Amino acid sequence: MSEERDWATHREAKANKLSAMSSMIDGKFAKTSDAKAILEGLIAPGDKVVLEGDNQKQATFLSKTLASVDPAKVHDLHMIMSSISRPEHLDIFEDGIASKMDFSFAGPQSTRVSQMIADGTLKVGDIHTYLELYARLYIDLIPNVVLVAADKVDRDGNLYTGYNTEETPVIVESAAFHDGIVIVQANEVVDKLPRVDIPADWVDVIIPADEPYQLEPLFTRDPQNITELQILMAMMAIRGIYEKHNVQSVNHGVGFNTAAIELLLPTYGEQLGLKGKIVPNWEVNPTPTLIPAIESGWVQSIHSFGGEVGMEKYIAARPDVFFVGKDGTMRSNRAFGQMAGQYALDMFVGSTLQIDQYGNSSTVTNGRLSGFGGAPNMGSNPTGRRHSTPAWQSLRPDNDPLGKGQKLVVQMVETFGSNKRPVFVDSLDAVEVRKEAKLQNVPIMIYSEDTTHIVTEEGIAYLYKTSSMAERQAAIEAIAGVTPVGLRSDPAVVKDLRARGIVAFPEDLGVNRNQATRSLLAAQNMEDLVKWSKGLYNPPAKFRSWS
């Protein structure tokens, strides 16, 4: 017979912690002024703590409060964050409040992360994809405490997370159903919510914030900053990939290259007669540069990872396109969006900081540990996929009776980055970063084996058509320009690759270089986007250049 055992130790420990803080908590509500004491009482040294902060929405009040706790009471935390976005996210390591971090993305703080790893202040568990990080919350990174943000909360403790629901539900559920403590900062306490996004019985403590949570317009790109080189690349992509492969569903990474594609659909796409034939379905944040394509009837549906500042009224007025609730607001979902990107899309189009001679890419470079967020989910060929689409099937090998299709994974880069450094390199900086950060694997964003196309200002490399690594390298060299990789290109080899359709230059695709001018864009600036939206789009102040 087995010994008697207490099977509810986690639940009892949670109950004891909350009971000890009962004088500061009225039902589920605590005072703003007691936030620091609440965290000091409910977070224990060494706890696994999830702090909500994806690449747009930040639990700002709770992150600042965590950074203010007494390190003698709260220390050596194992932080789990999808995005390291704010200074205090790293201040807690310098103060000893935290010691280890598992994360996905650190764009705004990437340089500081690299420095802190080098001096031993920050220990990295792993750099994850978003889905990978969320999944581990239910397996081996089960949190003791989660700190999240809500737009509104009613007096029973139900949460409304609105346009920017994003990753809040997946974080909360991982704690709520395994005896973790759920602490919520709320912008506003109201009598009645527009809708309930997270029920009150998943929530333990609610603290009214002293200011609304931070929300960044991450996916807004001003059309006036799109260059003619990017327009040329967009024309090649539309002609040589979107049209060629009959792409129906797509995710665009954030960038001016993809913004150019979006703004060429109502113009160049119309010239090619592609309306109604390509990209009706999207998994993408509500990017303002998609407004002309939506208004022109190109887009049938958009599901979003998160919201975008200023797009609220426009989204509410277009429920046929966006996922909008009865209350008139969108409910984004970062976890489901990543899952859709991995399994349901024909194509992912993104960019990167470095591509090596073999076609591996990474945004982790010397002095900059930015991570990669969801790109590896979007930019992978999931072996679990079984449903077929014309685009997916177009990459199926002809000579294999058991062969299957493949997702189109497109890297769209200029041969030299904004820092004038070559994007194409013999060896990724990430190889050395792995040693410095003591990672088990080189932090590659998208592996060569998953990359099907690379687009540069020189042309397109159809990597999925190559039959050997040597041929793949030659195709990359052919479109790598005057980078060290591109300078190795052999004109005779390039001629053969073009003849066999493995490499295509603009003229091979019927793209007129002289047509690649800004006049081809459906909107020239932010004011044009507002006009396209019939006044519904309200750009953030920093993007307004007119009165």
XYZ file of C-alpha atoms in Angstrom:
547
model
C 0.000 0.000 0.000
C 1.240 3.501 -0.796
C 1.736 5.997 1.993
C -0.864 8.664 2.702
C -0.031 11.774 0.717
C -1.321 15.314 0.556
C -2.206 15.844 -3.107
C -3.092 19.531 -2.783
C 0.083 21.116 -1.458
C 0.172 23.750 -4.238
C -3.423 24.749 -3.561
C -2.810 24.972 0.172
C 0.320 27.083 -0.311
C -1.613 29.469 -2.554
C -4.456 29.718 -0.047
C -2.036 30.450 2.769
C -0.332 33.228 0.794
C -3.630 34.892 -0.095
C -4.890 34.504 3.468
C -1.781 36.232 4.801
C -2.552 39.221 2.552
C -6.284 39.310 3.316
C -6.048 42.611 5.187
C -4.964 44.261 1.924
C -7.402 42.473 -0.392
C -11.146 43.203 -0.368
C -12.665 40.270 -2.227
C -10.309 40.355 -5.206
C -9.480 44.051 -5.115
C -6.417 45.750 -3.646
C -5.512 49.417 -3.468
C -3.101 50.892 -5.975
C -0.948 52.120 -3.097
C -0.600 48.567 -1.736
C 0.712 47.068 -4.983
C 4.325 46.770 -3.812
C 3.350 45.084 -0.550
C 1.029 42.728 -2.442
C 3.834 41.576 -4.734
C 6.256 41.204 -1.843
C 3.728 39.049 -0.008
C 2.627 36.845 -2.894
C 5.881 36.296 -4.820
C 8.450 34.053 -3.156
C 12.193 33.887 -3.883
C 12.895 31.585 -6.821
C 9.318 31.678 -8.142
C 8.578 31.314 -11.837
C 6.868 34.595 -12.752
C 5.200 35.485 -16.041
C 5.119 39.235 -16.681
C 2.852 40.121 -19.581
C 4.674 42.084 -22.207
C 4.291 41.016 -25.793
C 5.749 43.218 -28.495
C 2.858 45.719 -28.234
C 0.984 45.498 -24.935
C 2.822 45.913 -21.625
C 1.660 45.375 -18.028
C 3.446 48.649 -17.293
C 2.191 49.320 -13.767
C 3.010 45.814 -12.551
C 6.427 45.792 -14.200
C 7.336 49.071 -12.480
C 5.996 47.767 -9.194
C 7.986 44.547 -9.474
C 11.125 46.588 -10.073
C 10.463 48.459 -6.801
C 10.169 45.458 -4.454
C 12.741 44.782 -1.734
C 15.369 42.328 -3.101
C 15.780 40.991 0.442
C 12.162 39.768 0.234
C 11.840 38.925 -3.469
C 14.900 37.667 -5.302
C 16.277 35.128 -7.799
C 13.038 35.007 -9.767
C 12.832 32.961 -12.935
C 11.119 35.372 -15.331
C 9.100 34.145 -18.316
C 8.298 36.852 -20.866
C 7.364 36.825 -24.504
C 8.964 40.243 -24.967
C 11.612 42.153 -23.042
C 10.434 45.619 -23.954
C 10.889 48.046 -21.070
C 13.924 49.160 -19.010
C 12.533 47.775 -15.739
C 12.267 44.338 -17.344
C 16.055 44.276 -17.057
C 16.466 46.506 -13.996
C 15.131 43.632 -11.889
C 18.179 41.548 -12.872
C 20.660 44.252 -11.960
C 18.949 44.598 -8.565
C 18.942 40.843 -7.879
C 15.152 40.560 -7.947
C 15.448 38.146 -10.881
C 18.277 35.954 -12.124
C 17.014 33.867 -15.067
C 14.951 34.703 -18.147
C 13.101 32.628 -20.732
C 11.828 34.861 -23.541
C 10.921 35.181 -27.215
C 11.745 38.715 -28.292
C 13.822 41.617 -26.964
C 13.864 44.144 -29.799
C 13.814 47.423 -27.796
C 16.194 46.044 -25.175
C 18.287 43.735 -27.374
C 21.575 45.599 -26.935
C 21.226 45.748 -23.159
C 20.300 42.053 -23.002
C 23.500 41.222 -24.849
C 25.566 43.364 -22.454
C 23.958 41.840 -19.363
C 24.594 38.318 -20.590
C 28.229 39.213 -21.224
C 28.716 40.548 -17.689
C 26.841 37.653 -16.068
C 23.928 39.709 -14.728
C 21.341 37.813 -16.781
C 21.144 34.078 -17.324
C 19.120 32.951 -20.343
C 17.138 29.753 -20.136
C 16.253 29.704 -23.837
C 15.101 31.971 -26.638
C 11.700 30.681 -27.752
C 9.139 31.101 -30.436
C 5.881 32.487 -29.033
C 4.032 29.177 -29.331
C 6.925 27.323 -27.764
C 6.972 29.649 -24.771
C 3.202 29.454 -24.287
C 3.317 25.663 -24.573
C 5.978 25.361 -21.883
C 3.725 27.246 -19.446
C 1.659 24.056 -19.410
C 4.539 21.585 -19.203
C 7.789 22.511 -17.483
C 7.590 26.286 -16.960
C 4.325 26.256 -14.991
C 4.194 29.686 -13.342
C 3.802 30.362 -9.633
C 2.608 33.917 -10.331
C 1.410 35.737 -13.432
C 1.182 39.516 -13.805
C -1.153 40.660 -16.581
C -3.037 43.717 -17.828
C -6.743 44.263 -18.448
C -8.536 47.142 -20.083
C -11.547 47.012 -17.758
C -12.730 44.906 -14.822
C -16.214 44.700 -13.340
C -16.942 44.640 -9.620
C -17.161 40.829 -9.617
C -13.638 40.582 -11.027
C -14.391 39.612 -14.628
C -11.887 40.981 -17.128
C -12.329 42.771 -20.429
C -9.124 42.763 -22.462
C -10.634 44.296 -25.590
C -8.832 44.856 -28.876
C -5.549 43.794 -27.348
C -6.501 40.524 -25.686
C -3.382 39.024 -27.312
C -1.630 36.567 -24.955
C -3.520 37.339 -21.726
C -5.829 34.261 -21.759
C -3.076 31.719 -22.370
C -0.957 33.211 -19.571
C -3.806 33.406 -17.063
C -5.087 29.891 -17.732
C -1.673 28.309 -17.160
C -1.652 29.672 -13.598
C -5.353 29.615 -12.755
C -5.682 25.870 -13.304
C -2.470 24.808 -11.584
C -2.733 26.814 -8.392
C -0.654 29.757 -9.523
C -1.556 33.269 -8.417
C -3.106 35.586 -11.008
C -2.531 39.300 -10.387
C -4.127 41.808 -12.755
C -3.568 45.499 -13.282
C -6.744 47.184 -14.547
C -7.100 50.462 -16.374
C -10.631 50.942 -15.118
C -13.206 49.406 -12.742
C -16.753 49.508 -14.170
C -20.222 48.223 -13.323
C -20.727 46.396 -16.609
C -18.228 45.122 -19.186
C -18.685 45.246 -22.976
C -17.951 41.502 -22.863
C -16.184 39.038 -20.547
C -12.811 37.900 -21.871
C -11.552 36.198 -18.697
C -13.940 35.063 -15.932
C -13.518 36.286 -12.378
C -12.880 32.845 -10.915
C -9.587 32.660 -12.831
C -8.397 35.842 -11.108
C -6.988 36.235 -7.580
C -5.986 39.883 -7.174
C -6.966 43.014 -9.099
C -5.083 46.284 -8.636
C -6.268 49.476 -10.349
C -3.280 50.872 -12.238
C -2.038 54.409 -11.772
C -1.947 54.827 -15.560
C -3.170 52.858 -18.613
C -0.918 50.066 -19.807
C 1.605 50.868 -22.536
C 0.512 50.012 -26.060
C 2.858 50.466 -29.001
C 1.765 51.052 -32.645
C 4.288 48.449 -33.716
C 2.799 47.588 -37.098
C 2.258 51.120 -38.408
C 4.480 52.077 -41.347
C 4.323 55.506 -42.990
C 4.036 55.070 -46.780
C 6.177 58.159 -47.370
C 9.210 56.160 -46.150
C 8.846 53.359 -48.690
C 11.693 53.468 -51.219
C 11.649 52.705 -54.927
C 13.978 49.770 -54.283
C 11.378 48.296 -51.930
C 8.694 48.901 -54.555
C 10.761 46.969 -57.102
C 11.144 44.088 -54.680
C 7.407 44.147 -53.958
C 6.616 43.999 -57.680
C 8.894 40.985 -58.083
C 7.305 39.270 -55.096
C 3.762 39.814 -56.386
C 4.634 38.589 -59.863
C 7.127 35.875 -59.016
C 5.599 34.418 -55.849
C 2.048 35.551 -55.084
C 0.827 35.132 -58.661
C 3.068 32.191 -59.565
C 1.984 30.094 -56.583
C -1.655 31.233 -56.406
C -1.245 32.292 -52.775
C -4.569 32.572 -50.928
C -3.554 33.032 -47.280
C -0.593 34.943 -45.948
C 1.174 36.488 -42.979
C 3.307 39.585 -43.461
C 6.036 40.424 -40.993
C 6.333 44.074 -40.067
C 8.448 46.123 -42.462
C 8.470 48.534 -45.379
C 8.981 45.720 -47.904
C 5.704 44.075 -46.961
C 3.982 47.461 -46.591
C 4.965 48.122 -50.213
C 3.302 44.863 -51.299
C 0.110 45.805 -49.462
C 0.017 49.223 -51.140
C 0.699 47.772 -54.609
C -2.225 45.339 -54.567
C -4.839 47.983 -55.583
C -2.534 49.362 -58.294
C 0.046 46.939 -59.684
C -2.044 43.965 -58.668
C -5.018 45.432 -60.538
C -2.835 45.915 -63.631
C -1.939 42.228 -63.511
C -5.583 41.224 -63.188
C -4.973 39.478 -59.850
C -7.877 40.880 -57.849
C -9.990 37.997 -56.585
C -7.224 35.533 -57.433
C -4.656 36.018 -54.643
C -4.444 36.701 -50.883
C -8.066 37.068 -49.749
C -7.265 35.676 -46.280
C -4.750 37.112 -43.815
C -3.263 36.414 -40.398
C -1.747 39.767 -39.549
C -2.092 42.691 -37.175
C -4.463 45.364 -38.527
C -1.762 47.210 -40.421
C -2.928 50.599 -41.741
C -1.179 49.984 -45.073
C -3.759 47.253 -45.738
C -6.612 49.791 -45.718
C -6.500 50.502 -49.495
C -6.519 46.769 -50.277
C -9.449 46.234 -47.908
C -11.387 49.153 -49.354
C -10.650 47.938 -52.891
C -12.125 44.513 -52.176
C -8.902 42.497 -52.159
C -9.217 41.275 -48.575
C -11.984 38.978 -47.331
C -10.764 38.219 -43.811
C -8.113 39.285 -41.308
C -7.433 37.557 -38.008
C -4.978 39.415 -35.798
C -2.407 38.618 -33.117
C -3.030 41.995 -31.508
C -4.556 45.374 -32.194
C -2.994 48.491 -33.638
C -3.308 51.952 -32.133
C -5.656 54.167 -34.145
C -7.363 51.338 -36.042
C -10.157 50.762 -33.513
C -12.965 52.668 -35.288
C -11.992 51.314 -38.679
C -12.013 47.714 -37.416
C -15.389 48.187 -35.724
C -16.825 49.453 -39.023
C -15.529 46.449 -41.016
C -16.840 43.341 -39.177
C -17.054 41.378 -42.447
C -13.259 41.523 -42.583
C -12.025 41.568 -38.972
C -12.910 39.275 -36.068
C -15.238 41.635 -34.195
C -17.506 40.799 -31.252
C -21.074 41.889 -30.600
C -19.677 44.781 -28.589
C -18.070 46.156 -31.760
C -14.479 45.506 -30.747
C -11.943 43.057 -32.078
C -10.689 40.246 -29.863
C -7.173 39.466 -30.934
C -5.467 36.224 -29.941
C -1.704 35.846 -30.138
C -1.601 32.097 -29.407
C -4.287 31.166 -31.946
C -2.737 33.587 -34.439
C 0.627 31.857 -34.155
C -1.067 28.483 -34.534
C -2.877 29.697 -37.651
C 0.403 30.998 -39.009
C 2.062 27.651 -38.535
C -0.661 25.357 -39.847
C -3.257 27.289 -41.856
C -1.364 29.694 -44.113
C -0.021 29.281 -47.613
C 2.836 31.695 -47.041
C 4.904 33.685 -44.590
C 6.830 36.740 -45.775
C 9.344 38.221 -43.362
C 12.709 39.875 -43.072
C 15.877 39.335 -41.084
C 19.216 40.879 -40.160
C 21.540 38.167 -41.486
C 21.377 35.259 -43.924
C 24.321 32.901 -44.183
C 25.702 31.290 -47.326
C 23.455 28.251 -46.766
C 20.203 30.171 -46.313
C 19.888 30.114 -42.512
C 18.724 33.436 -41.088
C 18.798 35.137 -37.705
C 17.992 38.432 -36.028
C 20.544 37.675 -33.307
C 23.744 39.549 -34.127
C 26.871 40.655 -32.280
C 25.892 43.027 -29.491
C 22.170 42.539 -30.150
C 20.223 39.594 -28.741
C 16.816 40.469 -30.141
C 15.288 37.006 -30.240
C 12.753 36.173 -32.911
C 9.202 36.108 -31.539
C 6.783 34.289 -33.800
C 8.807 34.206 -37.023
C 10.003 30.597 -36.548
C 6.369 29.491 -36.129
C 5.315 31.395 -39.237
C 8.497 30.503 -41.089
C 8.548 26.757 -40.654
C 7.192 23.819 -42.596
C 5.164 21.907 -39.984
C 5.318 18.183 -40.587
C 1.939 17.734 -38.942
C 0.094 19.531 -41.730
C -2.139 17.355 -43.904
C -4.585 19.675 -45.699
C -3.680 20.809 -49.186
C -4.008 24.143 -50.965
C -2.847 25.076 -54.480
C 0.081 27.115 -53.161
C 1.179 24.402 -50.720
C 0.845 21.755 -53.425
C 2.858 23.846 -55.901
C 6.028 23.027 -53.939
C 5.384 19.275 -53.979
C 8.231 17.359 -55.673
C 7.120 15.798 -58.958
C 9.285 12.688 -58.726
C 8.082 11.397 -55.347
C 4.756 9.507 -55.273
C 4.616 9.959 -51.483
C 5.769 13.563 -51.620
C 3.843 16.357 -50.002
C 3.533 20.075 -50.370
C 5.262 22.786 -48.366
C 4.466 26.176 -46.903
C 6.036 29.089 -48.758
C 8.556 30.726 -46.431
C 9.885 33.920 -47.970
C 12.737 36.066 -46.694
C 12.581 39.521 -48.235
C 15.719 41.596 -47.646
C 17.865 44.257 -49.210
C 21.405 43.021 -49.650
C 22.713 45.654 -47.236
C 20.890 46.632 -44.056
C 20.160 50.118 -42.789
C 23.490 49.997 -40.959
C 25.241 49.481 -44.327
C 26.405 46.059 -43.227
C 25.896 43.115 -45.579
C 22.856 40.980 -44.834
C 24.432 38.005 -46.597
C 27.365 36.603 -44.615
C 29.448 33.450 -44.616
C 28.695 32.732 -40.964
C 25.925 34.097 -38.749
C 26.916 36.196 -35.742
C 24.521 33.937 -33.854
C 27.175 31.203 -33.887
C 29.357 33.265 -31.556
C 26.411 34.611 -29.557
C 25.476 31.034 -28.701
C 28.823 30.595 -26.939
C 28.594 33.910 -25.107
C 25.039 33.290 -23.901
C 25.799 29.631 -23.086
C 22.892 28.439 -25.245
C 22.623 24.805 -26.277
C 21.803 25.718 -29.884
C 22.682 28.523 -32.278
C 19.721 30.969 -32.181
C 18.701 30.621 -35.826
C 15.378 32.276 -36.640
C 14.488 30.374 -39.832
C 16.476 27.369 -40.974
C 17.659 26.945 -44.534
C 15.601 23.785 -44.962
C 12.392 25.758 -44.300
C 13.245 28.773 -46.460
C 11.655 28.387 -49.881
C 12.318 31.814 -51.435
C 14.666 34.751 -50.895
C 13.822 38.101 -52.502
C 16.350 40.933 -52.817
C 16.612 43.974 -55.074
C 18.578 41.718 -57.436
C 15.929 39.057 -57.910
C 14.325 35.927 -56.453
C 16.054 32.690 -55.469
C 13.604 29.760 -55.631
C 15.434 27.662 -53.064
C 12.835 24.889 -52.988
C 13.826 24.016 -56.570
C 17.474 23.365 -55.733
C 18.664 19.753 -55.642
C 21.811 20.158 -53.530
C 23.367 22.467 -50.988
C 25.908 23.602 -53.587
C 23.080 24.607 -55.921
C 21.275 26.346 -53.060
C 24.419 28.326 -52.268
C 24.784 29.309 -55.917
C 21.169 30.537 -56.018
C 21.745 32.645 -52.916
C 24.970 34.063 -54.342
C 23.113 35.046 -57.508
C 20.790 37.440 -55.659
C 23.172 38.563 -52.879
C 24.481 41.621 -54.745
C 27.918 42.987 -53.879
C 28.057 41.376 -50.445
C 30.985 38.981 -49.839
C 28.604 36.115 -50.566
C 27.291 37.705 -53.766
C 30.745 38.522 -55.116
C 31.440 34.773 -55.402
C 28.649 34.388 -57.923
C 29.670 32.806 -61.265
C 27.928 34.430 -64.288
C 27.839 31.124 -66.175
C 26.204 29.383 -63.220
C 23.706 32.228 -62.820
C 22.772 31.973 -66.499
C 22.020 28.269 -66.030
C 20.019 28.896 -62.844
C 17.925 31.521 -64.609
C 17.300 29.188 -67.541
C 16.015 26.535 -65.152
C 13.842 28.934 -63.147
C 15.848 28.583 -59.936
C 16.780 32.260 -60.048
C 14.699 35.037 -61.585
C 15.694 38.631 -62.197
C 13.059 41.371 -62.770
C 13.148 40.971 -66.552
C 12.626 37.205 -66.206
C 9.388 37.960 -64.363
C 8.150 40.621 -66.759
C 8.751 43.333 -64.170
C 9.599 46.721 -65.620
C 12.234 48.380 -63.410
C 11.208 51.817 -64.685
C 7.703 51.283 -63.355
C 8.996 50.892 -59.787
C 8.253 54.437 -58.655
C 6.397 55.830 -55.675
C 3.526 56.895 -57.894
C 2.553 53.206 -58.032
C 1.681 53.149 -54.306
C -2.028 53.330 -53.489
C -1.222 55.756 -50.654
C 1.689 58.159 -50.543
C 1.484 59.085 -46.857
C -0.530 58.683 -43.665
C -3.069 61.311 -44.690
C -3.876 59.221 -47.765
C -4.536 56.205 -45.513
C -6.975 58.284 -43.458
C -8.787 59.297 -46.662
C -8.939 55.671 -47.833
C -10.499 54.767 -44.457
C -13.157 57.470 -44.879
C -11.821 59.183 -41.786
C -12.104 56.130 -39.535
C -8.368 55.585 -39.111
C -6.852 57.817 -36.422
C -3.039 57.651 -36.649
C -1.002 58.095 -33.455
C 0.299 61.636 -33.007
C 3.871 60.749 -33.940
C 2.684 59.698 -37.411
C 0.706 62.865 -38.082
C 2.462 65.377 -40.299
C -0.599 67.406 -41.330
C -3.075 69.601 -39.481
